[in-house]
Structure formats: C-alpha cells, structure tokens
mmCIF file of C-alpha atoms in Angstrom:
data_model
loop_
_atom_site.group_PDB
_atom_site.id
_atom_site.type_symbol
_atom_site.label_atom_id
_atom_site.label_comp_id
_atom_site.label_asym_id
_atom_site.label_seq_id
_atom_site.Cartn_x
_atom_site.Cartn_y
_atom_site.Cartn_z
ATOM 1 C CA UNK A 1 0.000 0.000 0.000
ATOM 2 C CA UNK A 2 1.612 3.120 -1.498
ATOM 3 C CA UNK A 3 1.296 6.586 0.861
ATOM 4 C CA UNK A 4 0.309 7.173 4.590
ATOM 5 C CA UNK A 5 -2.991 4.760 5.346
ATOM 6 C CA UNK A 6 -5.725 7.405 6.049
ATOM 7 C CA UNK A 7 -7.604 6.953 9.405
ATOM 8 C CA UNK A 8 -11.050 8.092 10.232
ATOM 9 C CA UNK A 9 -11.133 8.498 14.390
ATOM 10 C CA UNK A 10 -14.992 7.585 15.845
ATOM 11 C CA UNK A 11 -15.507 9.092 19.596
ATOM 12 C CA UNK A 12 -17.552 10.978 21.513
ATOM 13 C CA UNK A 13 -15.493 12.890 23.610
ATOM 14 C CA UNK A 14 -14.031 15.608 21.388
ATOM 15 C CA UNK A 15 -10.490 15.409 23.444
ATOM 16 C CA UNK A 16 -9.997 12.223 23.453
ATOM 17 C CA UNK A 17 -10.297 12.597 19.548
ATOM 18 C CA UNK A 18 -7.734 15.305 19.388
ATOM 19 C CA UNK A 19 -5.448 13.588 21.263
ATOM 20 C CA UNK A 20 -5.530 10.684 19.045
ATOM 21 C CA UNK A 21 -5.014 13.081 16.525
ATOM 22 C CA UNK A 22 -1.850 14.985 17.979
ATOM 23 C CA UNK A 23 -0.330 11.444 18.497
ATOM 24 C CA UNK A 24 -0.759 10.079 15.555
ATOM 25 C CA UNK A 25 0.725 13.230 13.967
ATOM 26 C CA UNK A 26 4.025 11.979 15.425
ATOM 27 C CA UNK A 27 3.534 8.922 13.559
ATOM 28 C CA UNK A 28 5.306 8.344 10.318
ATOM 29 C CA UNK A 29 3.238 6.756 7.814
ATOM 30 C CA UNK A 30 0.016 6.957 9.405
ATOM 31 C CA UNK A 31 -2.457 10.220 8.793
ATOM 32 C CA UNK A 32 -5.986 10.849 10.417
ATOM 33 C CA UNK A 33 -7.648 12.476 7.578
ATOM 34 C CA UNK A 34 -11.065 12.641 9.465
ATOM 35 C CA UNK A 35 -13.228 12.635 12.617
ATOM 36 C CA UNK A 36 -16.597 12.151 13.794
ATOM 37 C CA UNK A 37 -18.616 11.945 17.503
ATOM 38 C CA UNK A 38 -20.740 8.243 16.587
ATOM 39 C CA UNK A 39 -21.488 5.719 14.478
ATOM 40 C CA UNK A 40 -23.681 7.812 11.967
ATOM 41 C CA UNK A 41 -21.544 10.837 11.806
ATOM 42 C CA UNK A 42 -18.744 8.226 10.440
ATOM 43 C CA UNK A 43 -20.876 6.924 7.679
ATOM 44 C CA UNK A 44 -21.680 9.891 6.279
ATOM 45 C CA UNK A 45 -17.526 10.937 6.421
ATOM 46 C CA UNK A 46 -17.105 7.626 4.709
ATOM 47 C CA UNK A 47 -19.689 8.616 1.792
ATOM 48 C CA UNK A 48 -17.226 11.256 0.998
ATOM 49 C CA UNK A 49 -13.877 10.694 2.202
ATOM 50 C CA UNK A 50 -11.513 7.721 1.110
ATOM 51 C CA UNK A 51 -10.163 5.841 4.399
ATOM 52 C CA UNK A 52 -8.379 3.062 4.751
ATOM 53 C CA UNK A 53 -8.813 2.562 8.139
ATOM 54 C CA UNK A 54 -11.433 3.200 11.399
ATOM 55 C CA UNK A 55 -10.399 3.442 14.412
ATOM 56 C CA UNK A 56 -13.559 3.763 17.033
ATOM 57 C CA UNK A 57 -14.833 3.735 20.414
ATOM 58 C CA UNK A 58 -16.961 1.223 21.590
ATOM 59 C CA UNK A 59 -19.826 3.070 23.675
ATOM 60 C CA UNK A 60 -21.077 6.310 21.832
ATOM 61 C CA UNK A 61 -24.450 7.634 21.737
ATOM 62 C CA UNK A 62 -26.782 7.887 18.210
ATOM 63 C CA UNK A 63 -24.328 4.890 16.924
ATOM 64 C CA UNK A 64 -22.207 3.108 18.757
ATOM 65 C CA UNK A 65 -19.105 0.974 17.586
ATOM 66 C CA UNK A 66 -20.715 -2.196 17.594
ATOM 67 C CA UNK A 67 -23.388 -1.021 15.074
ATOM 68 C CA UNK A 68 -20.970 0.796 13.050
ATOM 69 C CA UNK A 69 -18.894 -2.212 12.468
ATOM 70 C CA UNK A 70 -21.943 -3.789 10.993
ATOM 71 C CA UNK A 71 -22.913 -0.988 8.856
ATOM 72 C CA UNK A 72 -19.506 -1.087 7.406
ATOM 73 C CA UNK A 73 -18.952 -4.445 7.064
ATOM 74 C CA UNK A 74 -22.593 -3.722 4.548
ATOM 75 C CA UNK A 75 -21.782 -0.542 3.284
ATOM 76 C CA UNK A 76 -18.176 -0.266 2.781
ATOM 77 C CA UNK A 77 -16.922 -4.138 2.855
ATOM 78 C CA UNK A 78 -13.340 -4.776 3.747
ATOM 79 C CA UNK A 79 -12.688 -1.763 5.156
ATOM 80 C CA UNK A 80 -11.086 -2.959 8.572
ATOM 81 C CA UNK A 81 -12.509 -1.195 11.702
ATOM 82 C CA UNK A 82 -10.637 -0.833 15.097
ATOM 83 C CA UNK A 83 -12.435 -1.031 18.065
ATOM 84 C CA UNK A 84 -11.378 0.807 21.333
ATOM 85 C CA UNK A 85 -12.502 0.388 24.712
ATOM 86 C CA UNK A 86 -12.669 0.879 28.308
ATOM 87 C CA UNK A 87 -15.192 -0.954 29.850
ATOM 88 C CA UNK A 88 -14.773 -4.670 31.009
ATOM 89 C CA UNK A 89 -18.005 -5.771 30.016
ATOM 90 C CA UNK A 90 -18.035 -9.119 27.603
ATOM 91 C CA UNK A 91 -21.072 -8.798 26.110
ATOM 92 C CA UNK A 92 -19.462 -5.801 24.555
ATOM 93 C CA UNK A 93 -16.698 -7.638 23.443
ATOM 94 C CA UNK A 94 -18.666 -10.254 22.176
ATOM 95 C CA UNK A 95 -20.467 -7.796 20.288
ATOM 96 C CA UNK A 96 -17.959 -6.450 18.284
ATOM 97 C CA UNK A 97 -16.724 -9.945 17.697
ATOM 98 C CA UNK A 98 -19.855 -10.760 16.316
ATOM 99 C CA UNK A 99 -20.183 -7.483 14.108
ATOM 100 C CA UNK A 100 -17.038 -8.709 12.420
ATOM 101 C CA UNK A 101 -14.629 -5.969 13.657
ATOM 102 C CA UNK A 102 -10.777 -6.614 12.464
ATOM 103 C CA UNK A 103 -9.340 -5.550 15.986
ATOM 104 C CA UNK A 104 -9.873 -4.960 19.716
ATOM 105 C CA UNK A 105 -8.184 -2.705 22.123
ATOM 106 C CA UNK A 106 -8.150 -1.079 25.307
ATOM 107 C CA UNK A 107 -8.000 2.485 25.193
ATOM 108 C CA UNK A 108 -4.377 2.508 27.654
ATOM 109 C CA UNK A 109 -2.793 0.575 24.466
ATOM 110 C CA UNK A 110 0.321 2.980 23.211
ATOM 111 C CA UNK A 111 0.088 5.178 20.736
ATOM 112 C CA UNK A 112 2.618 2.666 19.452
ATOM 113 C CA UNK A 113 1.114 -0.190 19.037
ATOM 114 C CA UNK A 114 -1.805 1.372 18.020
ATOM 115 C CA UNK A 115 0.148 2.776 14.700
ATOM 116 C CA UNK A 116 0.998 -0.619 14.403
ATOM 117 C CA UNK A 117 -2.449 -2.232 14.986
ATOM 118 C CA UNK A 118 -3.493 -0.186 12.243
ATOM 119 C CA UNK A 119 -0.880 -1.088 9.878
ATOM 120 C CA UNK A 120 -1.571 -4.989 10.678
ATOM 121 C CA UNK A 121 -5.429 -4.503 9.674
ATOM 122 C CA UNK A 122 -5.049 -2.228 6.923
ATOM 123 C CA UNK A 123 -3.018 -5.248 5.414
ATOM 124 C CA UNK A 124 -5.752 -8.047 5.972
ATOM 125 C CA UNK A 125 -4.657 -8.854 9.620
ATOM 126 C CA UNK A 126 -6.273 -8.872 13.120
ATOM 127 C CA UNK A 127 -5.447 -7.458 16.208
ATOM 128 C CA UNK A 128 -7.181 -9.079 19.573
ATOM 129 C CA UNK A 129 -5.596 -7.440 23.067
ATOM 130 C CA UNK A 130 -5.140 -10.650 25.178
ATOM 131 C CA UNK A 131 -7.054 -8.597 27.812
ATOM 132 C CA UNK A 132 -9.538 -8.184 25.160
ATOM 133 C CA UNK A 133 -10.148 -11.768 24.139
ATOM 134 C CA UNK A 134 -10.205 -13.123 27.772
ATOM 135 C CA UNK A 135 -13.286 -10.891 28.195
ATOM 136 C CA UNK A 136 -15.168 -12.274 24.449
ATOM 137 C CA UNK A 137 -13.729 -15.707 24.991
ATOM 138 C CA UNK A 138 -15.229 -16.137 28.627
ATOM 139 C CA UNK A 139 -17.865 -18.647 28.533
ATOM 140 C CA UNK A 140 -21.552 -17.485 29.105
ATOM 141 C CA UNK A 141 -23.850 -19.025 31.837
ATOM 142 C CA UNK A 142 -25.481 -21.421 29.039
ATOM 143 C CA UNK A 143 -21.969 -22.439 27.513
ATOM 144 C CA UNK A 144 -21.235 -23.589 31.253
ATOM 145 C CA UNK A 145 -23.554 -25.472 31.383
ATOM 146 C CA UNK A 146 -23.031 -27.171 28.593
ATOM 147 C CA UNK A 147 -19.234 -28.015 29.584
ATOM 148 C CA UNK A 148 -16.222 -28.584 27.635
ATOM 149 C CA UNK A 149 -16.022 -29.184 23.804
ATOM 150 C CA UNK A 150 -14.166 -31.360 22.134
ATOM 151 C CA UNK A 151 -10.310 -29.981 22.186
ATOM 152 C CA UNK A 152 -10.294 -27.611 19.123
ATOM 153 C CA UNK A 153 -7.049 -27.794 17.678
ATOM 154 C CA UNK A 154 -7.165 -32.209 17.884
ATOM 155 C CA UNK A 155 -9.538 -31.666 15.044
ATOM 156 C CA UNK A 156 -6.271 -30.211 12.524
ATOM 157 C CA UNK A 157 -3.851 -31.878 10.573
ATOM 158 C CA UNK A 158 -0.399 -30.731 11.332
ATOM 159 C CA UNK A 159 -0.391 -28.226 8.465
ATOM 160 C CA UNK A 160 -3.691 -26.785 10.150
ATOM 161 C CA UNK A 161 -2.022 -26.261 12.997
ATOM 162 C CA UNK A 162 0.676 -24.410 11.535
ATOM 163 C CA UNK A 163 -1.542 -21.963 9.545
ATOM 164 C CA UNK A 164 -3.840 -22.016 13.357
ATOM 165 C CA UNK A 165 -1.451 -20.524 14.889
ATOM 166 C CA UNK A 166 -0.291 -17.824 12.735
ATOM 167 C CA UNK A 167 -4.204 -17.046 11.995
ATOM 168 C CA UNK A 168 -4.234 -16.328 15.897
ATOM 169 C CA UNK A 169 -1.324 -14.081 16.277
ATOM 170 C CA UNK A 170 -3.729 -11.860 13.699
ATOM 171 C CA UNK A 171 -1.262 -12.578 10.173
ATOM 172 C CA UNK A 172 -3.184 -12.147 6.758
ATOM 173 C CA UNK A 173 -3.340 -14.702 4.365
ATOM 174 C CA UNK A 174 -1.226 -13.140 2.632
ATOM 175 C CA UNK A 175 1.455 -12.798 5.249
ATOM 176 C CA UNK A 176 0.999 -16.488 6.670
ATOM 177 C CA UNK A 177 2.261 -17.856 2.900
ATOM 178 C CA UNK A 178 5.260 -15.701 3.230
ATOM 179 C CA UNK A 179 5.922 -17.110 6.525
ATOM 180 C CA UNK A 180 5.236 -20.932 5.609
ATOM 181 C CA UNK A 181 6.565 -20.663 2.204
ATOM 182 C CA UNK A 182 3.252 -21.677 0.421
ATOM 183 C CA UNK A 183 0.900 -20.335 -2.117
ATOM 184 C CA UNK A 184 -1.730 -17.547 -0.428
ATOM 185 C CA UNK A 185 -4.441 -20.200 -2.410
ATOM 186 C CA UNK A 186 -3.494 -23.008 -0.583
ATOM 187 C CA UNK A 187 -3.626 -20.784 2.640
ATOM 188 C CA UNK A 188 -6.885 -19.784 1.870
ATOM 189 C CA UNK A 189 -8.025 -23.169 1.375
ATOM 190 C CA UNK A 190 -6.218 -24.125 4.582
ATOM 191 C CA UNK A 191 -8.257 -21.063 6.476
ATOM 192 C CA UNK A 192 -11.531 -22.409 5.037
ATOM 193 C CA UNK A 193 -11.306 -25.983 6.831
ATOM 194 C CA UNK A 194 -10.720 -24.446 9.745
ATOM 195 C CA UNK A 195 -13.785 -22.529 9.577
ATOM 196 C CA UNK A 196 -15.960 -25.433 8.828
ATOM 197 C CA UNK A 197 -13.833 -27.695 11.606
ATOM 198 C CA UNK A 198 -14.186 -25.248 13.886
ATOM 199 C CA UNK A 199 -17.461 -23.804 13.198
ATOM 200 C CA UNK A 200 -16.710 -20.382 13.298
ATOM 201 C CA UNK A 201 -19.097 -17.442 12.018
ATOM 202 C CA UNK A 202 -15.725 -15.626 10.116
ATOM 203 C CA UNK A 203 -12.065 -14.958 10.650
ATOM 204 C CA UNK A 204 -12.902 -12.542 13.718
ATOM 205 C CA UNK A 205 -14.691 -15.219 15.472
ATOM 206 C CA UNK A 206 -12.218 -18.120 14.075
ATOM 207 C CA UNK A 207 -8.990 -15.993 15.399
ATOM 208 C CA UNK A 208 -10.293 -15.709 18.451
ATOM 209 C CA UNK A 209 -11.314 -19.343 19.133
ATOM 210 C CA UNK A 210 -7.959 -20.401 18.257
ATOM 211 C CA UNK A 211 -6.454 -17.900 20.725
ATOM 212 C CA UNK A 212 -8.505 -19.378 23.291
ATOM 213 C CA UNK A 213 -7.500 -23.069 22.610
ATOM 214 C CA UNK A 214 -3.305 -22.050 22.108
ATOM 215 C CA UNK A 215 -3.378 -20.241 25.369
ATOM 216 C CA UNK A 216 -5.718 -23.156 27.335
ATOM 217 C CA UNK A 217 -3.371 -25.589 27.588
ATOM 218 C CA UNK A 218 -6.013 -27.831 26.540
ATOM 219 C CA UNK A 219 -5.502 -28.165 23.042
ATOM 220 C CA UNK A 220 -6.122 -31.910 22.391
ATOM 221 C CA UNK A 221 -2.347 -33.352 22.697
ATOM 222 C CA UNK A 222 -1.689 -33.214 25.870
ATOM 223 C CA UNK A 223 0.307 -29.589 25.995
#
C-alpha cells in the first residue's frame, strides 16, 4: 500500500479525539484524515472521504461501535474497523466480535502499538488485546452449562495447525504464505477448513477461538 494509510477516528469525547489526533501526527506513515462523535456521523464521512482505516470507540451515543462495524462491514466491505474500549463488560466484546470488527483494544494501548495495529489490519490482519479476548472468549452461563467441547485444535492436521497458529497471532493470508513458504491459495483453502472444523461465524470469530485453545493448555495433545 503506497502513501500514509488514512484513518477516520470515531468518539464521543471531542479530546480524546484530538489527542488521538496529535499522536498520531508523530507517527510516520500513518495520517488521520477525518473525525466524527458516533457511528452515523462516520458513515456519512465515509460517503465522501476515502479511508483506509477506522479506528472507534466502543460506547457512543446515536451509533455506537458495535453497530458501526456492521454498517460497514454492509456498506463499505473490507474496510477494517478498530475497536477501542474501556469498559470490562463481555457482552461488549462479544459484540464487536460478532459485528465482524478486524481488531480490539483497550483504550491505555500505546500510541505505538496502536500505529501498528493499524498497519496490521489495513493489510488483511487482526489485532485481539489478550485482555480483550479473555473478556469475548469467557464462557456465558449457558456455555457452562453445557461443559467442555471437544479440544479444538485435535480436530487439525499438522499443516492446520501451523496456519492455526499464525491465523491467531492476527497474520493475513497473505502474510501467513510468506511465513510458511506456500501459495496464499493453498492458505486460503487451509483457512476455510478451519472454519468449517471449527465452526466459526468468520475470521474474527475463528482468530479468536484459536487464541482461546493455544493459550488453554487444553488443546487436544496433551500440551
């Protein structure tokens, strides 16, 4: 991707967006190019303004991140949207897993690693905060109930697991055949048994499952 990626920044509280802006200014290769209070204000920036990149809050009145991550993923698919929060509640989490967004982050994350979060999605990755995906991968009341699954990552061949494990660190397809030395077809092909083995809604949802059984200890050999 040739140029600065452009940003659009999504909160409510107006200083809080200017910081983000002032920080990222002291970023090389990354530009805010626009702003906007909620959901709805974004959409209508995004009618007129070409972005590569949205990096929002989770809670915000009119629209909040959640439904703006579903709008997009209608309106303006494959552009990647960052959600930031602050609040430890799961079902918000879980939310914006299940809107599809291509990151999650706390709102203390460095200005740092967000440049760098946005660089990763911006080239097909994902970014999940491990404080972030204990929150959406902490089982509900009913999935108690239910107990343990079948160990997810027994279900792979050995190749699986290889292209498993760089799926949950967030690489694109695109970045995984670099790294294994293989055709990005055949790691697309790789990516879609995984979502049918695992039975998981999209790459969001299939990322995070796989963080979940790496980090378990439980992941069907004995490790």
């Amino acid at each position: 991707m040739s140029g600065a990626l452009r940003v659009l920044v999504v909160d409510d509280q107006q200083l809080l967006r200017r910081g983000l802006v002032m920080l990222f200014g002291t970023v090389e290769g990354v530009d805010v190019v626009a702003q906007a209070a909620h959901g709805a204000e974004a959409l209508a920036v995004l009618r007129a303004e070409d972005v590569d990149v949205v990096l929002a809050d989770a809670k915000m009145p009119v629209m909040d991140g959640i439904e703006l991550v579903r709008r997009c993923a209608r309106e303006h698919p494959g552009l990647p949207v960052l959600v930031l929060t602050t609040f430890d509640e799961p079902d918000v989490v879980r939310g914006a897993v299940a809107a599809g967004a291509a990151g999650f982050l706390l709102k203390d994350t460095s200005i740092e690693a967000l440049a760098e979060a946005v660089r990763a999605v911006a080239a097909g990755g994902l970014v999940i905060d491990p404080r972030v995906a204990r929150l959406a991968l902490a089982p509900s009341r009913d999935e108690r109930d239910e107990g343990d699954g079948p160990p997810a990552l027994a279900l792979l061949t050995p190749t699986e697991r290889e292209v498993a494990a760089l799926v949950a660190e967030g690489l694109s397809n695109q970045a995984i055949a670099a790294r294994m030395v293989l055709a990005e077809g055949t790691v697309k092909n790789h990516v879609s048994a995984l979502l049918r083995k695992l039975r998981a809604a999209d790459r969001t949802v299939l990322a995070l499952t796989l963080y979940k059984a790496l980090h378990s200890g439980r992941d069907g050999t004995g490790h």
